[in-house]
Amino acid sequence: MVQDTKKYIIKTARGLFSEYSYPGVSMNDIAQKLNITKAALYYHFTGKAEIYKKVLDEVFGNISAHTAEALSEKTDSEKLRVFIKNYLDFGLKEKNFTKALMLKLSPTDPQIKKHTIKLRKQMTTSIQPLVASVIENKKMSCKIDSYLATSMLTGMMDGLILEYSFLNKRINTEKMSNQIIMMLFQKVEV
Amino acid sequence: MVQDTKKYIIKTARGLFSEYSYPGVSMNDIAQKLNITKAALYYHFTGKAEIYKKVLDEVFGNISAHTAEALSEKTDSEKLRVFIKNYLDFGLKEKNFTKALMLKLSPTDPQIKKHTIKLRKQMTTSIQPLVASVIENKKMSCKIDSYLATSMLTGMMDGLILEYSFLNKRINTEKMSNQIIMMLFQKVEV
DNA sequence: TCAGTTACTTACCGAGCGGTAAGTAACCTG
DNA sequence: CAGGTTACTTACCGCTCGGTAAGTAACTGA
């Protein structure tokens, strides 16, 4: 059962990367947690970078799924609300990981950085139209570029996730997502 | 001239930490850039952590100065605008540094993390009253906690800084600061 | 039964890390 | 001019890192 072992390695690695970030996790750490030797990891993968990339793919797969779920809501503002909530929930759960590392950060390996940028761009592209339509429908007092607004939204969410997990604060994502929408798009939803 | 050498070391270390982050810079890197040996650094400082802390103090000193400058403006909204612009300018200039690392991130050394939290809290505390008054005066459609709003503001700025420097995008901080105010506080300033 | 593959382990490598002990030139002071 | 201090350098330490070569049980198919 090669695939099972591989999947189990990825799963374990993901947990560690999520908790301690890429440079904070060694091949030995991963092997120890699996009760195997480091060399065994090199039987299944070409190296640390490959494992990390596979983890990244999985994480972005989850984000895509959450985004798709949000986009299946009825109204635009509801789509946005669910997207924000899902993103916050996910980011806070995957601590050091979705949080900061994969999104941006210490790109020691240029290939990993490239891969990350590609995946992240996919996500941004998928929600930008939504942000654009929300901005237009909500009659802002002044025109705002939808790309910038999307950056502000994702930037703000990332920033908040970083802030709260850094300070180990509790966060009510339900309330928070409503307040973000209220602040950014002037739409109040009790 | 002990002090001169020390200051020069700090200055050089700051540049490197800013560019490559704490774990990305070794004592050898710092020494090499100064054309001295690694051991010489240990003559002046107890270790890497001490150098980093000194750098952190300097950086936060700069931020405090910028904040004070902003707070000396006449109107609240102008204070806020200048603060945001200064913060963005500074964050983008000090790349990997103010950007992410010192703000939050891989706190291998718990002492450094503690130090960072303390310094960061100082900054937040100094602008929260400003945010509070801006919120109140701008008659939002719904009450928002000033602490949360401050977190959203700083989180958003950090997020944007991260985003733009990660993707190596140019950024017009003048325009950006106006748009942030517009989005967050419904105040337009051409 | 026996060769071949699979899924590992044991034992190692060289490089780089933070940090230190000992030595040494240059200077200042009595 | 001796003695001590200052500001270093040379040479090392132990450790961990990512990665590899070689060996080995367990299973598989002819």
XYZ file of C-alpha atoms (C1' of nucleotides) in Angstrom:
440
model
C 0.000 0.000 0.000
C 2.373 2.681 -1.219
C -0.300 5.308 -1.556
C -1.510 4.844 1.990
C 1.948 5.399 3.439
C 2.500 8.392 1.196
C -0.800 9.889 2.245
C -0.045 9.254 5.879
C 3.326 10.968 5.519
C 1.710 13.977 3.860
C -0.915 14.140 6.556
C 1.653 14.053 9.334
C 3.920 16.536 7.580
C 0.999 18.866 7.100
C 0.277 18.894 10.793
C 3.884 19.696 11.586
C 4.312 22.354 8.900
C 1.058 23.869 10.053
C 2.336 24.095 13.598
C 5.997 24.971 13.089
C 6.370 26.286 9.523
C 8.667 25.014 6.795
C 12.062 25.830 8.284
C 10.806 24.830 11.712
C 10.265 21.223 10.705
C 13.104 18.841 9.877
C 12.921 15.560 8.031
C 13.805 13.901 11.303
C 10.843 15.539 13.002
C 8.508 14.131 10.398
C 10.084 10.683 10.557
C 10.005 10.602 14.348
C 6.327 11.480 14.469
C 5.682 8.584 12.087
C 7.948 6.195 14.020
C 10.021 5.543 10.941
C 13.511 6.629 9.973
C 14.368 9.702 7.990
C 15.723 7.585 5.154
C 12.313 6.025 4.699
C 10.962 9.434 3.746
C 13.518 9.586 0.959
C 12.227 6.300 -0.345
C 8.804 7.856 -0.916
C 9.785 11.416 -1.787
C 12.726 13.104 -3.431
C 13.196 15.458 -0.482
C 11.740 17.940 1.924
C 10.702 20.354 -0.808
C 8.581 17.735 -2.558
C 6.758 16.841 0.632
C 6.067 20.487 1.305
C 4.766 21.054 -2.200
C 2.391 18.120 -1.867
C 1.164 19.564 1.415
C 0.684 22.946 -0.231
C -1.401 21.362 -2.968
C -3.608 19.681 -0.412
C -4.072 22.872 1.577
C -4.987 24.880 -1.493
C -7.331 22.125 -2.504
C -9.162 22.614 0.770
C -9.276 26.354 0.295
C -10.684 25.894 -3.194
C -13.368 23.628 -1.819
C -14.298 26.193 0.801
C -14.381 28.904 -1.805
C -16.595 26.826 -4.060
C -18.918 26.234 -1.143
C -19.121 29.968 -0.498
C -19.777 30.736 -4.136
C -22.773 28.409 -4.130
C -24.659 30.700 -1.777
C -27.545 32.693 -3.198
C -26.744 36.371 -2.800
C -23.419 38.053 -3.441
C -23.125 39.402 0.055
C -23.892 35.987 1.475
C -21.256 34.445 -0.789
C -18.756 36.945 0.481
C -19.742 36.449 4.095
C -19.340 32.682 3.892
C -16.064 33.038 2.019
C -14.641 35.319 4.681
C -15.816 33.099 7.496
C -14.438 29.953 5.881
C -11.145 31.641 5.147
C -10.776 32.845 8.714
C -11.758 29.485 10.187
C -9.343 27.678 7.947
C -6.485 30.093 8.483
C -6.826 29.970 12.238
C -7.008 26.191 12.265
C -3.915 25.772 10.097
C -1.838 27.882 12.409
C 1.648 28.735 11.275
C 0.702 27.423 7.939
C -2.068 28.914 5.856
C -1.599 31.709 8.330
C 1.586 33.131 7.044
C 3.978 30.697 5.628
C 2.357 29.409 2.526
C 0.695 32.709 1.803
C 3.853 34.675 1.866
C 7.077 34.180 3.680
C 10.665 33.086 3.860
C 10.944 31.624 0.376
C 14.265 29.899 0.849
C 13.464 27.641 -2.059
C 12.609 29.723 -5.141
C 10.667 26.827 -6.638
C 8.421 26.686 -3.599
C 7.885 30.411 -3.784
C 6.897 30.148 -7.435
C 4.513 27.319 -6.660
C 2.975 29.280 -3.820
C 2.465 32.372 -5.940
C 0.723 30.314 -8.603
C -1.657 28.678 -6.158
C -2.383 31.924 -4.378
C -3.106 33.712 -7.626
C -5.676 31.051 -8.454
C -7.494 31.787 -5.233
C -7.430 35.535 -5.680
C -8.689 35.257 -9.227
C -11.601 33.124 -8.151
C -12.967 35.648 -5.687
C -12.078 38.920 -7.367
C -15.244 38.948 -9.533
C -17.300 38.482 -6.398
C -15.607 41.391 -4.675
C -16.071 43.477 -7.802
C -19.796 42.864 -7.934
C -20.239 43.523 -4.227
C -18.403 46.819 -4.541
C -20.504 47.888 -7.509
C -23.820 46.906 -5.991
C -23.093 48.556 -2.677
C -22.637 52.007 -4.223
C -19.415 53.118 -2.559
C -18.826 56.810 -2.149
C -15.924 56.518 -4.556
C -14.654 54.061 -7.126
C -12.240 51.457 -5.870
C -10.294 49.101 -8.049
C -11.557 45.568 -7.511
C -8.051 44.163 -7.554
C -7.009 46.498 -4.786
C -10.168 45.778 -2.840
C -9.515 42.053 -3.136
C -5.968 42.558 -1.892
C -7.290 44.614 0.966
C -9.762 41.920 1.874
C -7.319 39.017 1.727
C -4.591 41.135 3.259
C -6.842 42.086 6.094
C -7.900 38.524 6.711
C -4.320 37.298 6.646
C -3.280 40.124 8.905
C -6.023 39.354 11.380
C -5.236 35.656 11.356
C -1.582 36.436 11.987
C -2.408 38.914 14.707
C -4.786 36.706 16.599
C -2.791 33.519 16.377
C 0.403 35.334 17.278
C -1.167 36.732 20.400
C -3.035 33.487 20.995
C -6.332 35.320 21.137
C -9.703 33.709 20.738
C -11.687 34.846 17.766
C -15.357 34.672 16.871
C -15.186 34.214 13.121
C -18.938 34.533 12.718
C -18.939 37.980 14.251
C -15.622 38.905 12.717
C -16.736 38.118 9.165
C -19.809 40.277 9.601
C -17.739 43.133 10.913
C -15.265 42.889 8.069
C -18.088 43.110 5.566
C -19.578 45.988 7.484
C -16.297 47.843 7.586
C -15.264 47.119 4.023
C -18.544 47.026 2.171
C -20.913 48.944 4.408
C -23.305 46.100 4.677
C -24.644 45.180 8.093
C -25.880 41.703 8.844
C -26.906 41.245 12.444
C 35.299 53.603 19.714
C 33.295 50.704 21.057
C 29.969 52.372 20.516
C 30.686 53.119 16.884
C 31.510 49.489 16.106
C 28.469 48.301 18.007
C 26.246 50.704 16.120
C 27.751 49.665 12.832
C 27.125 46.016 13.648
C 23.512 46.766 14.550
C 23.064 48.742 11.370
C 24.472 45.973 9.203
C 22.516 43.289 11.044
C 19.348 45.303 10.617
C 19.804 45.398 6.871
C 20.324 41.659 6.723
C 17.469 40.769 9.072
C 15.266 43.100 7.091
C 16.126 41.313 3.887
C 16.351 37.686 4.993
C 14.550 37.434 8.363
C 15.928 36.143 11.643
C 16.512 32.478 10.810
C 17.711 33.480 7.356
C 20.718 35.351 8.689
C 23.640 33.626 10.401
C 26.283 35.189 12.586
C 28.733 34.439 9.802
C 26.606 36.392 7.345
C 26.713 39.434 9.583
C 30.433 39.099 10.198
C 31.213 38.623 6.517
C 29.287 41.724 5.538
C 31.333 43.666 8.083
C 34.608 42.071 6.983
C 35.278 40.819 10.472
C 35.143 37.348 11.977
C 32.169 35.804 13.661
C 34.006 35.681 16.979
C 34.331 39.451 16.938
C 30.562 39.712 17.140
C 30.672 37.712 20.342
C 33.103 40.208 21.747
C 30.508 42.949 21.414
C 27.314 40.979 21.996
C 26.300 37.922 23.964
C 24.824 36.256 20.923
C 22.515 36.411 17.949
C 19.427 36.975 20.064
C 20.886 40.076 21.685
C 21.762 41.590 18.323
C 18.280 40.902 17.048
C 16.687 42.440 20.105
C 18.759 45.582 19.685
C 17.669 45.749 16.062
C 14.045 45.300 17.098
C 14.360 48.167 19.568
C 15.737 50.410 16.859
C 12.995 49.485 14.424
C 10.261 50.088 16.939
C 11.918 53.341 17.845
C 11.528 54.424 14.226
C 7.905 53.354 14.177
C 7.243 55.303 17.350
C 8.802 58.370 15.777
C 6.635 58.002 12.701
C 3.572 57.548 14.870
C 4.403 60.621 16.892
C 4.810 62.565 13.674
C 1.398 61.413 12.513
C -0.225 62.289 15.809
C 1.034 65.846 15.528
C -1.235 66.504 12.562
C -4.253 68.736 13.103
C -7.360 66.686 12.372
C -8.023 63.134 13.420
C -8.530 61.901 9.908
C -5.304 63.549 8.840
C -3.500 61.947 11.767
C -4.819 58.600 10.695
C -3.959 59.147 7.060
C -0.362 60.083 7.853
C -0.059 57.175 10.266
C -1.239 54.715 7.656
C 1.011 56.150 4.984
C 4.062 56.137 7.257
C 3.351 52.616 8.404
C 3.023 51.358 4.846
C 6.133 53.175 3.678
C 8.138 51.862 6.581
C 6.857 48.315 6.301
C 7.573 48.129 2.611
C 11.049 49.550 3.052
C 11.967 47.101 5.808
C 11.101 44.115 3.708
C 11.164 40.741 5.401
C 11.488 42.556 8.623
C 8.833 44.923 9.871
C 6.862 43.148 7.192
C 6.289 39.872 8.853
C 9.017 38.633 10.997
C 9.163 41.033 13.839
C 5.427 41.576 13.784
C 4.612 37.960 14.167
C 6.308 34.805 13.092
C 8.417 31.802 13.862
C 9.287 32.684 17.425
C 12.003 30.112 17.927
C 13.253 32.085 20.861
C 10.425 32.634 23.372
C 12.221 35.625 24.822
C 12.266 37.337 21.450
C 8.601 36.612 21.002
C 7.830 38.154 24.364
C 9.881 41.202 23.520
C 8.123 41.563 20.191
C 4.673 41.305 21.725
C 5.549 43.982 24.251
C 6.819 46.401 21.633
C 3.916 45.726 19.331
C 1.399 46.268 22.077
C 2.943 49.668 22.739
C 2.314 50.681 19.152
C -1.259 49.416 19.094
C -2.060 51.180 22.337
C -0.747 54.456 21.018
C -3.047 54.544 18.000
C -6.151 52.852 19.367
C -7.557 56.108 20.846
C -7.135 57.719 17.446
C -9.009 54.925 15.706
C -11.701 55.099 18.361
C -12.285 58.797 17.840
C -12.318 58.455 14.076
C -14.906 55.701 14.294
C -17.104 57.708 16.605
C -16.914 60.917 14.631
C -17.599 59.201 11.329
C -20.967 57.830 12.462
C -20.709 54.238 11.304
C -23.890 52.374 10.532
C -23.176 50.096 13.487
C -20.991 50.104 16.577
C -17.571 48.571 16.173
C -15.213 47.859 18.998
C -12.206 50.164 18.712
C -9.832 47.355 19.629
C -11.170 45.221 16.839
C -11.068 48.124 14.420
C -7.459 48.801 15.345
C -6.614 45.149 14.790
C -8.373 45.271 11.467
C -6.446 48.345 10.451
C -3.018 47.077 11.483
C -3.850 43.594 10.270
C -4.893 44.969 6.933
C -1.767 47.059 6.592
C 0.469 44.152 7.552
C -1.409 41.914 5.181
C -1.068 44.366 2.330
C 2.615 44.885 3.022
C 3.140 41.130 3.028
C 1.114 40.684 -0.124
C 2.816 43.369 -2.119
C 6.357 42.625 -1.057
C 5.855 38.902 -1.552
C 4.665 39.455 -5.092
C 7.232 42.203 -5.587
C 4.549 44.638 -6.652
C 4.916 48.360 -6.715
C 2.671 50.257 -4.398
C 1.521 53.865 -4.241
C 1.258 54.391 -0.503
C -0.263 57.840 -0.890
C -3.185 56.470 -2.863
C -3.322 53.301 -0.816
C -3.624 55.107 2.500
C -6.480 57.202 1.164
C -8.274 54.131 -0.078
C -7.841 52.325 3.190
C -9.382 55.240 5.040
C -12.139 55.391 2.482
C -12.877 51.704 2.783
C -12.566 51.496 6.539
C -13.804 54.842 7.703
C -15.897 56.119 4.818
C -13.911 59.266 4.502
C -12.750 60.364 1.075
C -9.750 62.588 0.653
C -8.830 63.232 -2.949
C 12.501 -22.599 -4.856
C 14.537 -18.737 -6.054
C 15.146 -14.184 -8.394
C 13.190 -9.690 -8.051
C 10.723 -6.100 -6.121
C 8.962 -3.394 -2.128
C 9.548 -0.973 1.993
C 12.149 -0.031 4.722
C 16.804 0.450 8.515
C 21.578 1.356 9.832
C 25.230 4.087 9.297
C 27.174 7.503 7.404
C 28.504 12.289 4.772
C 29.656 17.187 4.274
C 28.000 21.566 5.286
C 26.504 24.996 8.239
C 24.894 26.493 12.577
C 25.583 29.176 17.325
C 29.051 29.573 20.357
C 33.861 29.414 22.765
C 38.893 29.117 24.184
C 43.208 30.796 23.347
C 46.267 33.682 21.183
C 47.758 38.407 19.456
C 48.638 42.881 17.702
C 47.776 47.806 18.967
C 47.109 51.007 22.262
C 46.868 53.434 26.791
C 48.707 54.180 31.474
C 51.890 54.451 35.388
C 59.487 50.229 29.176
C 56.440 46.966 31.749
C 51.378 45.644 32.566
C 46.963 45.753 31.454
C 43.128 46.596 28.598
C 40.809 46.739 24.003
C 39.503 44.787 19.804
C 39.944 41.629 17.575
C 41.638 36.557 14.816
C 42.476 31.612 14.429
C 40.974 27.386 15.364
C 38.052 24.726 17.232
C 33.566 22.433 19.601
C 29.154 19.843 19.521
C 25.105 19.699 17.165
C 21.674 19.450 13.585
C 20.583 19.748 9.023
C 19.225 17.617 4.228
C 20.588 13.856 1.877
C 22.710 9.118 0.481
C 24.810 4.330 0.060
C 24.403 -0.134 1.396
C 22.212 -3.694 3.603
C 17.937 -6.444 4.837
C 13.664 -8.594 6.028
C 9.083 -9.620 3.876
C 6.438 -10.477 0.186
C 5.478 -11.814 -4.942
C 5.353 -14.202 -9.208
C 7.444 -17.688 -12.503
